[in-house]
């Protein structure tokens, strides 16, 4: 018997892309939808021929679904995931997982206590360049990790409508969500390859002064004035990483990664038709390169 998947936040634009994917999955028998907004929920259900809908996460947790997929507000994921897990449901969550270490601790404890599955659905983990580098890294082609760069540039112009749809007249209070509370698209380019952790950080922010007034400390729900943030991280394997999360930038959307090891490196080079990605490895060079004072392959 197949799985029953309940999608919470089902009336949003993001979840609309996942409903047909779950419906098409060979292990899924049925998809349920849940949202606080009755009108958009009914429209979504009609469009995708969904039989069962629910008016809240509370109701969905009481249903017979096996798993709950969270496509709700960025700051709501951790407490909602904990609620679903305690209700006996596996959880598939959009990013970020949480907005504080306390929330993350509770989430991990709940997974351990319930024995259920929690999955963070981070896009960059599955991007072609990340998958390619992960395979090469696991094969030893990079050697030890030295340095990496992860960049996610996504201008606010793409976010206005979603915040308006979700928060109504109060949308500006929530549109200033701090970029470094949502770093997964860029961090995944590094951690999705090395499977290590970030242990230290020094971060800088760009104080926003756009006329839209979104990043105003007095207006912001988070008292946040930074639309763009860059952090230099130490990684648990002794390496370093520069992470950029930008929300006010000439790039409408850009993802980019660089990875450097002791024996190989990866970098993306822009071209007119898209991106040319190359891995440069130095596996042909002797292990004792330069140690005896000579330079291999040098001209006589």
PDB file of C-alpha atoms in Angstrom:
ATOM      1  CA  UNK A   1       0.000   0.000   0.000  1.00  0.00           C
ATOM      2  CA  UNK A   2       1.360   3.408  -1.031  1.00  0.00           C
ATOM      3  CA  UNK A   3       2.026   6.529   1.011  1.00  0.00           C
ATOM      4  CA  UNK A   4      -0.429   9.308   1.726  1.00  0.00           C
ATOM      5  CA  UNK A   5       1.342  12.687   1.561  1.00  0.00           C
ATOM      6  CA  UNK A   6      -0.170  15.773   3.198  1.00  0.00           C
ATOM      7  CA  UNK A   7       1.064  19.126   1.864  1.00  0.00           C
ATOM      8  CA  UNK A   8       0.823  21.999   4.352  1.00  0.00           C
ATOM      9  CA  UNK A   9       0.913  25.468   2.815  1.00  0.00           C
ATOM     10  CA  UNK A  10      -0.603  23.933  -0.285  1.00  0.00           C
ATOM     11  CA  UNK A  11      -2.152  27.128  -1.646  1.00  0.00           C
ATOM     12  CA  UNK A  12       1.210  28.812  -2.223  1.00  0.00           C
ATOM     13  CA  UNK A  13       3.023  29.175  -5.503  1.00  0.00           C
ATOM     14  CA  UNK A  14       5.961  27.027  -4.389  1.00  0.00           C
ATOM     15  CA  UNK A  15       3.917  23.995  -3.396  1.00  0.00           C
ATOM     16  CA  UNK A  16       2.128  24.069  -6.754  1.00  0.00           C
ATOM     17  CA  UNK A  17       5.317  22.710  -8.325  1.00  0.00           C
ATOM     18  CA  UNK A  18       5.464  19.756  -5.934  1.00  0.00           C
ATOM     19  CA  UNK A  19       1.873  18.536  -6.005  1.00  0.00           C
ATOM     20  CA  UNK A  20       2.160  16.868  -9.441  1.00  0.00           C
ATOM     21  CA  UNK A  21       5.561  15.423  -8.502  1.00  0.00           C
ATOM     22  CA  UNK A  22       4.127  13.682  -5.451  1.00  0.00           C
ATOM     23  CA  UNK A  23       1.104  12.553  -7.464  1.00  0.00           C
ATOM     24  CA  UNK A  24       3.375  11.004 -10.079  1.00  0.00           C
ATOM     25  CA  UNK A  25       5.602   9.181  -7.584  1.00  0.00           C
ATOM     26  CA  UNK A  26       5.131   5.395  -7.810  1.00  0.00           C
ATOM     27  CA  UNK A  27       5.194   4.993  -4.008  1.00  0.00           C
ATOM     28  CA  UNK A  28       2.495   7.620  -3.357  1.00  0.00           C
ATOM     29  CA  UNK A  29      -1.176   6.626  -3.427  1.00  0.00           C
ATOM     30  CA  UNK A  30      -2.805   9.909  -2.503  1.00  0.00           C
ATOM     31  CA  UNK A  31      -1.992  13.584  -1.842  1.00  0.00           C
ATOM     32  CA  UNK A  32      -3.837  15.703   0.727  1.00  0.00           C
ATOM     33  CA  UNK A  33      -3.749  19.514   0.840  1.00  0.00           C
ATOM     34  CA  UNK A  34      -3.896  21.839   3.869  1.00  0.00           C
ATOM     35  CA  UNK A  35      -3.934  25.628   4.041  1.00  0.00           C
ATOM     36  CA  UNK A  36      -5.429  28.386   6.199  1.00  0.00           C
ATOM     37  CA  UNK A  37      -6.876  30.146   3.140  1.00  0.00           C
ATOM     38  CA  UNK A  38     -10.044  28.386   2.063  1.00  0.00           C
ATOM     39  CA  UNK A  39     -10.438  30.002  -1.365  1.00  0.00           C
ATOM     40  CA  UNK A  40      -6.955  29.321  -2.782  1.00  0.00           C
ATOM     41  CA  UNK A  41      -7.001  25.872  -1.184  1.00  0.00           C
ATOM     42  CA  UNK A  42     -10.196  24.952  -3.023  1.00  0.00           C
ATOM     43  CA  UNK A  43      -8.779  26.245  -6.312  1.00  0.00           C
ATOM     44  CA  UNK A  44      -5.609  24.210  -5.880  1.00  0.00           C
ATOM     45  CA  UNK A  45      -7.579  21.093  -5.028  1.00  0.00           C
ATOM     46  CA  UNK A  46      -9.775  21.505  -8.101  1.00  0.00           C
ATOM     47  CA  UNK A  47      -6.818  22.082 -10.408  1.00  0.00           C
ATOM     48  CA  UNK A  48      -5.000  18.925  -9.298  1.00  0.00           C
ATOM     49  CA  UNK A  49      -8.109  16.837  -8.569  1.00  0.00           C
ATOM     50  CA  UNK A  50      -7.309  16.475  -4.890  1.00  0.00           C
ATOM     51  CA  UNK A  51      -9.990  14.613  -2.969  1.00  0.00           C
ATOM     52  CA  UNK A  52      -9.200  15.572   0.633  1.00  0.00           C
ATOM     53  CA  UNK A  53      -8.301  19.021   2.006  1.00  0.00           C
ATOM     54  CA  UNK A  54      -7.769  20.355   5.513  1.00  0.00           C
ATOM     55  CA  UNK A  55      -8.105  23.840   7.015  1.00  0.00           C
ATOM     56  CA  UNK A  56      -4.978  23.727   9.167  1.00  0.00           C
ATOM     57  CA  UNK A  57      -1.855  21.815  10.131  1.00  0.00           C
ATOM     58  CA  UNK A  58      -3.660  20.694  13.284  1.00  0.00           C
ATOM     59  CA  UNK A  59      -6.333  18.973  11.198  1.00  0.00           C
ATOM     60  CA  UNK A  60      -3.772  17.468   8.847  1.00  0.00           C
ATOM     61  CA  UNK A  61      -1.861  16.001  11.803  1.00  0.00           C
ATOM     62  CA  UNK A  62      -5.049  14.228  12.916  1.00  0.00           C
ATOM     63  CA  UNK A  63      -5.564  12.659   9.478  1.00  0.00           C
ATOM     64  CA  UNK A  64      -4.297   9.270   8.284  1.00  0.00           C
ATOM     65  CA  UNK A  65      -1.507  10.725   6.127  1.00  0.00           C
ATOM     66  CA  UNK A  66       1.914   9.109   6.523  1.00  0.00           C
ATOM     67  CA  UNK A  67       4.055  12.164   5.808  1.00  0.00           C
ATOM     68  CA  UNK A  68       3.620  15.939   5.941  1.00  0.00           C
ATOM     69  CA  UNK A  69       5.439  18.191   3.474  1.00  0.00           C
ATOM     70  CA  UNK A  70       5.889  21.736   4.816  1.00  0.00           C
ATOM     71  CA  UNK A  71       5.761  24.631   2.339  1.00  0.00           C
ATOM     72  CA  UNK A  72       4.890  27.309   4.869  1.00  0.00           C
ATOM     73  CA  UNK A  73       6.533  30.525   6.066  1.00  0.00           C
ATOM     74  CA  UNK A  74      10.312  30.352   6.388  1.00  0.00           C
ATOM     75  CA  UNK A  75      10.313  30.936  10.136  1.00  0.00           C
ATOM     76  CA  UNK A  76       7.591  28.376  10.903  1.00  0.00           C
ATOM     77  CA  UNK A  77       9.244  25.173   9.700  1.00  0.00           C
ATOM     78  CA  UNK A  78      10.914  23.939  12.895  1.00  0.00           C
ATOM     79  CA  UNK A  79       7.925  24.134  15.282  1.00  0.00           C
ATOM     80  CA  UNK A  80       5.622  22.737  12.608  1.00  0.00           C
ATOM     81  CA  UNK A  81       8.028  19.863  11.887  1.00  0.00           C
ATOM     82  CA  UNK A  82       8.180  19.046  15.601  1.00  0.00           C
ATOM     83  CA  UNK A  83       4.364  19.094  15.788  1.00  0.00           C
ATOM     84  CA  UNK A  84       4.044  16.754  12.801  1.00  0.00           C
ATOM     85  CA  UNK A  85       6.695  14.345  14.104  1.00  0.00           C
ATOM     86  CA  UNK A  86       5.004  14.156  17.500  1.00  0.00           C
ATOM     87  CA  UNK A  87       1.760  13.382  15.666  1.00  0.00           C
ATOM     88  CA  UNK A  88       3.460  10.327  14.158  1.00  0.00           C
ATOM     89  CA  UNK A  89       4.138  11.772  10.693  1.00  0.00           C
ATOM     90  CA  UNK A  90       7.349  11.722   8.697  1.00  0.00           C
ATOM     91  CA  UNK A  91       8.357  15.234   7.584  1.00  0.00           C
ATOM     92  CA  UNK A  92       9.595  16.706   4.322  1.00  0.00           C
ATOM     93  CA  UNK A  93      10.404  20.387   4.836  1.00  0.00           C
ATOM     94  CA  UNK A  94      11.240  23.327   2.634  1.00  0.00           C
ATOM     95  CA  UNK A  95      14.231  25.387   3.764  1.00  0.00           C
ATOM     96  CA  UNK A  96      15.322  26.622   6.205  1.00  0.00           C
ATOM     97  CA  UNK A  97      14.991  23.908   8.838  1.00  0.00           C
ATOM     98  CA  UNK A  98      14.952  26.438  11.685  1.00  0.00           C
ATOM     99  CA  UNK A  99      15.899  29.988  12.651  1.00  0.00           C
ATOM    100  CA  UNK A 100      17.749  29.303  15.912  1.00  0.00           C
ATOM    101  CA  UNK A 101      20.007  26.707  17.511  1.00  0.00           C
ATOM    102  CA  UNK A 102      17.333  26.055  20.124  1.00  0.00           C
ATOM    103  CA  UNK A 103      14.832  25.121  17.407  1.00  0.00           C
ATOM    104  CA  UNK A 104      17.391  22.863  15.728  1.00  0.00           C
ATOM    105  CA  UNK A 105      18.149  21.103  19.021  1.00  0.00           C
ATOM    106  CA  UNK A 106      14.450  20.443  19.588  1.00  0.00           C
ATOM    107  CA  UNK A 107      14.016  19.184  16.036  1.00  0.00           C
ATOM    108  CA  UNK A 108      16.927  16.743  16.348  1.00  0.00           C
ATOM    109  CA  UNK A 109      15.700  15.511  19.734  1.00  0.00           C
ATOM    110  CA  UNK A 110      12.212  14.928  18.345  1.00  0.00           C
ATOM    111  CA  UNK A 111      13.529  12.908  15.416  1.00  0.00           C
ATOM    112  CA  UNK A 112      15.606  10.778  17.802  1.00  0.00           C
ATOM    113  CA  UNK A 113      12.678  10.279  20.193  1.00  0.00           C
ATOM    114  CA  UNK A 114      10.116   9.397  17.527  1.00  0.00           C
ATOM    115  CA  UNK A 115      12.382   7.404  15.211  1.00  0.00           C
ATOM    116  CA  UNK A 116      10.660   9.057  12.244  1.00  0.00           C
ATOM    117  CA  UNK A 117      12.255  10.518   9.122  1.00  0.00           C
ATOM    118  CA  UNK A 118      12.902  14.238   8.697  1.00  0.00           C
ATOM    119  CA  UNK A 119      14.157  15.474   5.325  1.00  0.00           C
ATOM    120  CA  UNK A 120      15.291  18.998   4.492  1.00  0.00           C
ATOM    121  CA  UNK A 121      14.510  19.657   0.837  1.00  0.00           C
ATOM    122  CA  UNK A 122      17.492  21.784  -0.139  1.00  0.00           C
ATOM    123  CA  UNK A 123      17.627  22.471  -3.882  1.00  0.00           C
ATOM    124  CA  UNK A 124      21.363  23.073  -4.223  1.00  0.00           C
ATOM    125  CA  UNK A 125      22.188  19.619  -2.846  1.00  0.00           C
ATOM    126  CA  UNK A 126      20.680  18.156  -6.036  1.00  0.00           C
ATOM    127  CA  UNK A 127      22.093  20.640  -8.540  1.00  0.00           C
ATOM    128  CA  UNK A 128      24.282  19.120 -11.235  1.00  0.00           C
ATOM    129  CA  UNK A 129      27.483  20.849 -10.124  1.00  0.00           C
ATOM    130  CA  UNK A 130      27.022  19.775  -6.488  1.00  0.00           C
ATOM    131  CA  UNK A 131      26.313  16.176  -7.445  1.00  0.00           C
ATOM    132  CA  UNK A 132      29.314  16.096  -9.768  1.00  0.00           C
ATOM    133  CA  UNK A 133      31.683  17.571  -7.176  1.00  0.00           C
ATOM    134  CA  UNK A 134      30.307  15.274  -4.462  1.00  0.00           C
ATOM    135  CA  UNK A 135      31.116  12.205  -6.551  1.00  0.00           C
ATOM    136  CA  UNK A 136      34.610  13.465  -7.355  1.00  0.00           C
ATOM    137  CA  UNK A 137      35.249  14.469  -3.738  1.00  0.00           C
ATOM    138  CA  UNK A 138      34.166  11.067  -2.413  1.00  0.00           C
ATOM    139  CA  UNK A 139      36.477   9.469  -4.980  1.00  0.00           C
ATOM    140  CA  UNK A 140      39.391  11.455  -3.521  1.00  0.00           C
ATOM    141  CA  UNK A 141      39.968  13.597  -6.605  1.00  0.00           C
ATOM    142  CA  UNK A 142      39.958  16.864  -4.633  1.00  0.00           C
ATOM    143  CA  UNK A 143      42.240  15.668  -1.853  1.00  0.00           C
ATOM    144  CA  UNK A 144      41.604  17.560   1.390  1.00  0.00           C
ATOM    145  CA  UNK A 145      39.134  20.424   1.313  1.00  0.00           C
ATOM    146  CA  UNK A 146      40.832  23.831   1.460  1.00  0.00           C
ATOM    147  CA  UNK A 147      38.372  26.520   0.388  1.00  0.00           C
ATOM    148  CA  UNK A 148      34.945  26.915  -1.148  1.00  0.00           C
ATOM    149  CA  UNK A 149      32.524  29.617  -2.268  1.00  0.00           C
ATOM    150  CA  UNK A 150      28.753  29.441  -2.327  1.00  0.00           C
ATOM    151  CA  UNK A 151      26.686  32.311  -3.729  1.00  0.00           C
ATOM    152  CA  UNK A 152      22.935  32.786  -3.942  1.00  0.00           C
ATOM    153  CA  UNK A 153      21.814  36.107  -5.409  1.00  0.00           C
ATOM    154  CA  UNK A 154      18.046  36.585  -5.641  1.00  0.00           C
ATOM    155  CA  UNK A 155      16.649  40.105  -5.887  1.00  0.00           C
ATOM    156  CA  UNK A 156      13.714  41.208  -3.713  1.00  0.00           C
ATOM    157  CA  UNK A 157      11.651  41.935  -6.833  1.00  0.00           C
ATOM    158  CA  UNK A 158      10.903  38.195  -7.027  1.00  0.00           C
ATOM    159  CA  UNK A 159       9.734  38.017  -3.411  1.00  0.00           C
ATOM    160  CA  UNK A 160       7.212  40.858  -3.166  1.00  0.00           C
ATOM    161  CA  UNK A 161       4.252  38.889  -4.459  1.00  0.00           C
ATOM    162  CA  UNK A 162       4.821  35.825  -2.276  1.00  0.00           C
ATOM    163  CA  UNK A 163       5.077  37.916   0.882  1.00  0.00           C
ATOM    164  CA  UNK A 164       1.955  39.855  -0.072  1.00  0.00           C
ATOM    165  CA  UNK A 165       0.072  36.624  -0.726  1.00  0.00           C
ATOM    166  CA  UNK A 166       1.102  35.087   2.591  1.00  0.00           C
ATOM    167  CA  UNK A 167       0.990  38.076   4.938  1.00  0.00           C
ATOM    168  CA  UNK A 168      -1.588  40.492   3.517  1.00  0.00           C
ATOM    169  CA  UNK A 169      -1.334  44.103   4.694  1.00  0.00           C
ATOM    170  CA  UNK A 170       1.495  43.199   7.082  1.00  0.00           C
ATOM    171  CA  UNK A 171       3.736  41.788   4.355  1.00  0.00           C
ATOM    172  CA  UNK A 172       6.479  44.420   4.713  1.00  0.00           C
ATOM    173  CA  UNK A 173       7.088  43.426   8.324  1.00  0.00           C
ATOM    174  CA  UNK A 174       8.070  39.934   7.233  1.00  0.00           C
ATOM    175  CA  UNK A 175       9.768  40.615   3.886  1.00  0.00           C
ATOM    176  CA  UNK A 176      12.985  41.624   5.643  1.00  0.00           C
ATOM    177  CA  UNK A 177      13.800  38.027   6.612  1.00  0.00           C
ATOM    178  CA  UNK A 178      17.577  38.069   7.360  1.00  0.00           C
ATOM    179  CA  UNK A 179      19.512  36.489   4.469  1.00  0.00           C
ATOM    180  CA  UNK A 180      21.804  34.504   6.763  1.00  0.00           C
ATOM    181  CA  UNK A 181      18.802  32.837   8.397  1.00  0.00           C
ATOM    182  CA  UNK A 182      18.207  31.328   4.950  1.00  0.00           C
ATOM    183  CA  UNK A 183      21.740  30.383   3.765  1.00  0.00           C
ATOM    184  CA  UNK A 184      21.044  26.828   2.667  1.00  0.00           C
ATOM    185  CA  UNK A 185      21.085  27.452  -1.104  1.00  0.00           C
ATOM    186  CA  UNK A 186      24.699  28.646  -0.887  1.00  0.00           C
ATOM    187  CA  UNK A 187      25.996  26.622   2.080  1.00  0.00           C
ATOM    188  CA  UNK A 188      24.807  23.393   0.434  1.00  0.00           C
ATOM    189  CA  UNK A 189      27.319  23.899  -2.378  1.00  0.00           C
ATOM    190  CA  UNK A 190      30.058  23.239   0.205  1.00  0.00           C
ATOM    191  CA  UNK A 191      28.522  21.009   2.872  1.00  0.00           C
ATOM    192  CA  UNK A 192      26.626  18.974   0.263  1.00  0.00           C
ATOM    193  CA  UNK A 193      30.022  17.927  -1.112  1.00  0.00           C
ATOM    194  CA  UNK A 194      32.200  17.498   1.982  1.00  0.00           C
ATOM    195  CA  UNK A 195      29.518  16.455   4.542  1.00  0.00           C
ATOM    196  CA  UNK A 196      31.243  18.536   7.212  1.00  0.00           C
ATOM    197  CA  UNK A 197      29.990  21.424   9.367  1.00  0.00           C
ATOM    198  CA  UNK A 198      30.514  25.160   9.715  1.00  0.00           C
ATOM    199  CA  UNK A 199      32.111  25.860  13.106  1.00  0.00           C
ATOM    200  CA  UNK A 200      33.046  29.572  13.106  1.00  0.00           C
ATOM    201  CA  UNK A 201      31.870  32.645  11.191  1.00  0.00           C
ATOM    202  CA  UNK A 202      32.604  36.319  10.693  1.00  0.00           C
ATOM    203  CA  UNK A 203      29.802  38.037   8.807  1.00  0.00           C
ATOM    204  CA  UNK A 204      29.234  41.437   7.181  1.00  0.00           C
ATOM    205  CA  UNK A 205      25.944  42.957   6.101  1.00  0.00           C
ATOM    206  CA  UNK A 206      24.917  45.558   3.520  1.00  0.00           C
ATOM    207  CA  UNK A 207      22.643  48.185   5.129  1.00  0.00           C
ATOM    208  CA  UNK A 208      19.709  48.561   2.744  1.00  0.00           C
ATOM    209  CA  UNK A 209      18.314  52.007   1.884  1.00  0.00           C
ATOM    210  CA  UNK A 210      15.930  51.143  -0.955  1.00  0.00           C
ATOM    211  CA  UNK A 211      12.828  53.399  -1.164  1.00  0.00           C
ATOM    212  CA  UNK A 212      10.525  50.404  -0.616  1.00  0.00           C
ATOM    213  CA  UNK A 213      11.492  50.634   3.066  1.00  0.00           C
ATOM    214  CA  UNK A 214      11.391  46.892   3.675  1.00  0.00           C
ATOM    215  CA  UNK A 215      14.703  46.644   5.517  1.00  0.00           C
ATOM    216  CA  UNK A 216      13.810  49.208   8.168  1.00  0.00           C
ATOM    217  CA  UNK A 217      14.710  48.225  11.739  1.00  0.00           C
ATOM    218  CA  UNK A 218      11.537  49.749  13.169  1.00  0.00           C
ATOM    219  CA  UNK A 219       9.312  47.999  10.626  1.00  0.00           C
ATOM    220  CA  UNK A 220      11.083  44.645  10.340  1.00  0.00           C
ATOM    221  CA  UNK A 221       9.767  41.759  12.417  1.00  0.00           C
ATOM    222  CA  UNK A 222      13.432  40.845  12.979  1.00  0.00           C
ATOM    223  CA  UNK A 223      14.734  44.448  13.359  1.00  0.00           C
ATOM    224  CA  UNK A 224      16.850  43.611  10.328  1.00  0.00           C
ATOM    225  CA  UNK A 225      18.509  46.273   8.127  1.00  0.00           C
ATOM    226  CA  UNK A 226      20.657  43.943   5.989  1.00  0.00           C
ATOM    227  CA  UNK A 227      19.479  42.896   2.531  1.00  0.00           C
ATOM    228  CA  UNK A 228      22.834  41.345   1.547  1.00  0.00           C
ATOM    229  CA  UNK A 229      25.172  39.378   3.796  1.00  0.00           C
ATOM    230  CA  UNK A 230      28.572  37.740   3.313  1.00  0.00           C
ATOM    231  CA  UNK A 231      30.194  35.372   5.794  1.00  0.00           C
ATOM    232  CA  UNK A 232      33.648  33.813   6.057  1.00  0.00           C
ATOM    233  CA  UNK A 233      33.338  30.408   7.692  1.00  0.00           C
ATOM    234  CA  UNK A 234      35.706  27.880   9.217  1.00  0.00           C
ATOM    235  CA  UNK A 235      34.736  24.298   8.466  1.00  0.00           C
ATOM    236  CA  UNK A 236      35.125  21.291  10.775  1.00  0.00           C
ATOM    237  CA  UNK A 237      37.684  19.709   8.419  1.00  0.00           C
ATOM    238  CA  UNK A 238      40.016  22.711   8.764  1.00  0.00           C
ATOM    239  CA  UNK A 239      38.959  24.434   5.551  1.00  0.00           C
ATOM    240  CA  UNK A 240      37.396  27.819   4.834  1.00  0.00           C
ATOM    241  CA  UNK A 241      34.326  28.982   2.921  1.00  0.00           C
ATOM    242  CA  UNK A 242      32.913  32.289   1.770  1.00  0.00           C
ATOM    243  CA  UNK A 243      29.119  32.377   1.646  1.00  0.00           C
ATOM    244  CA  UNK A 244      27.065  35.153   0.004  1.00  0.00           C
ATOM    245  CA  UNK A 245      23.298  35.585   0.411  1.00  0.00           C
ATOM    246  CA  UNK A 246      22.038  38.662  -1.469  1.00  0.00           C
ATOM    247  CA  UNK A 247      18.479  40.013  -1.733  1.00  0.00           C
ATOM    248  CA  UNK A 248      19.191  43.413  -3.282  1.00  0.00           C
ATOM    249  CA  UNK A 249      21.332  42.817  -6.329  1.00  0.00           C
ATOM    250  CA  UNK A 250      21.393  43.294 -10.095  1.00  0.00           C
ATOM    251  CA  UNK A 251      21.198  39.506 -10.462  1.00  0.00           C
ATOM    252  CA  UNK A 252      17.539  38.490 -10.528  1.00  0.00           C
ATOM    253  CA  UNK A 253      18.749  34.979  -9.607  1.00  0.00           C
ATOM    254  CA  UNK A 254      22.213  33.476  -9.599  1.00  0.00           C
ATOM    255  CA  UNK A 255      23.701  30.359  -8.016  1.00  0.00           C
ATOM    256  CA  UNK A 256      27.436  29.772  -8.111  1.00  0.00           C
ATOM    257  CA  UNK A 257      30.003  27.564  -6.417  1.00  0.00           C
ATOM    258  CA  UNK A 258      33.763  27.128  -6.245  1.00  0.00           C
ATOM    259  CA  UNK A 259      35.582  24.276  -4.554  1.00  0.00           C
ATOM    260  CA  UNK A 260      39.322  24.008  -3.960  1.00  0.00           C
ATOM    261  CA  UNK A 261      41.197  21.033  -2.545  1.00  0.00           C
ATOM    262  CA  UNK A 262      44.825  20.030  -2.146  1.00  0.00           C
ATOM    263  CA  UNK A 263      44.737  17.940  -5.334  1.00  0.00           C
ATOM    264  CA  UNK A 264      41.873  19.303  -7.407  1.00  0.00           C
ATOM    265  CA  UNK A 265      39.581  22.274  -7.811  1.00  0.00           C
ATOM    266  CA  UNK A 266      36.280  23.190  -9.419  1.00  0.00           C
ATOM    267  CA  UNK A 267      35.170  26.541 -10.768  1.00  0.00           C
ATOM    268  CA  UNK A 268      32.333  27.834 -12.912  1.00  0.00           C
ATOM    269  CA  UNK A 269      33.098  30.057 -15.881  1.00  0.00           C
ATOM    270  CA  UNK A 270      30.233  32.113 -17.375  1.00  0.00           C
ATOM    271  CA  UNK A 271      29.607  31.884 -21.086  1.00  0.00           C
ATOM    272  CA  UNK A 272      26.997  33.420 -23.370  1.00  0.00           C
ATOM    273  CA  UNK A 273      24.893  30.262 -23.571  1.00  0.00           C
ATOM    274  CA  UNK A 274      25.019  29.559 -19.842  1.00  0.00           C
ATOM    275  CA  UNK A 275      27.679  28.177 -17.555  1.00  0.00           C
ATOM    276  CA  UNK A 276      30.713  26.099 -18.427  1.00  0.00           C
ATOM    277  CA  UNK A 277      31.763  24.035 -15.431  1.00  0.00           C
ATOM    278  CA  UNK A 278      35.225  22.518 -15.243  1.00  0.00           C
ATOM    279  CA  UNK A 279      37.076  20.422 -12.711  1.00  0.00           C
ATOM    280  CA  UNK A 280      40.841  20.877 -12.791  1.00  0.00           C
ATOM    281  CA  UNK A 281      42.697  18.053 -11.074  1.00  0.00           C
ATOM    282  CA  UNK A 282      46.418  17.721 -10.444  1.00  0.00           C
ATOM    283  CA  UNK A 283      46.526  13.961 -10.052  1.00  0.00           C
ATOM    284  CA  UNK A 284      49.263  13.608 -12.687  1.00  0.00           C
ATOM    285  CA  UNK A 285      51.754  15.512 -10.547  1.00  0.00           C
ATOM    286  CA  UNK A 286      54.099  13.498  -8.301  1.00  0.00           C
ATOM    287  CA  UNK A 287      53.239  13.355  -4.604  1.00  0.00           C
ATOM    288  CA  UNK A 288      56.643  14.837  -3.728  1.00  0.00           C
ATOM    289  CA  UNK A 289      56.171  17.804  -6.068  1.00  0.00           C
ATOM    290  CA  UNK A 290      58.806  20.420  -5.314  1.00  0.00           C
ATOM    291  CA  UNK A 291      60.087  18.785  -2.144  1.00  0.00           C
ATOM    292  CA  UNK A 292      63.517  18.049  -3.616  1.00  0.00           C
ATOM    293  CA  UNK A 293      63.951  21.573  -4.923  1.00  0.00           C
ATOM    294  CA  UNK A 294      63.105  20.674  -8.540  1.00  0.00           C
ATOM    295  CA  UNK A 295      60.035  21.584 -10.563  1.00  0.00           C
ATOM    296  CA  UNK A 296      58.575  18.680 -12.577  1.00  0.00           C
ATOM    297  CA  UNK A 297      58.110  19.265 -16.307  1.00  0.00           C
ATOM    298  CA  UNK A 298      60.182  22.480 -16.211  1.00  0.00           C
ATOM    299  CA  UNK A 299      62.077  23.334 -19.354  1.00  0.00           C
ATOM    300  CA  UNK A 300      65.743  22.459 -19.312  1.00  0.00           C
TER     301      UNK A 300
END
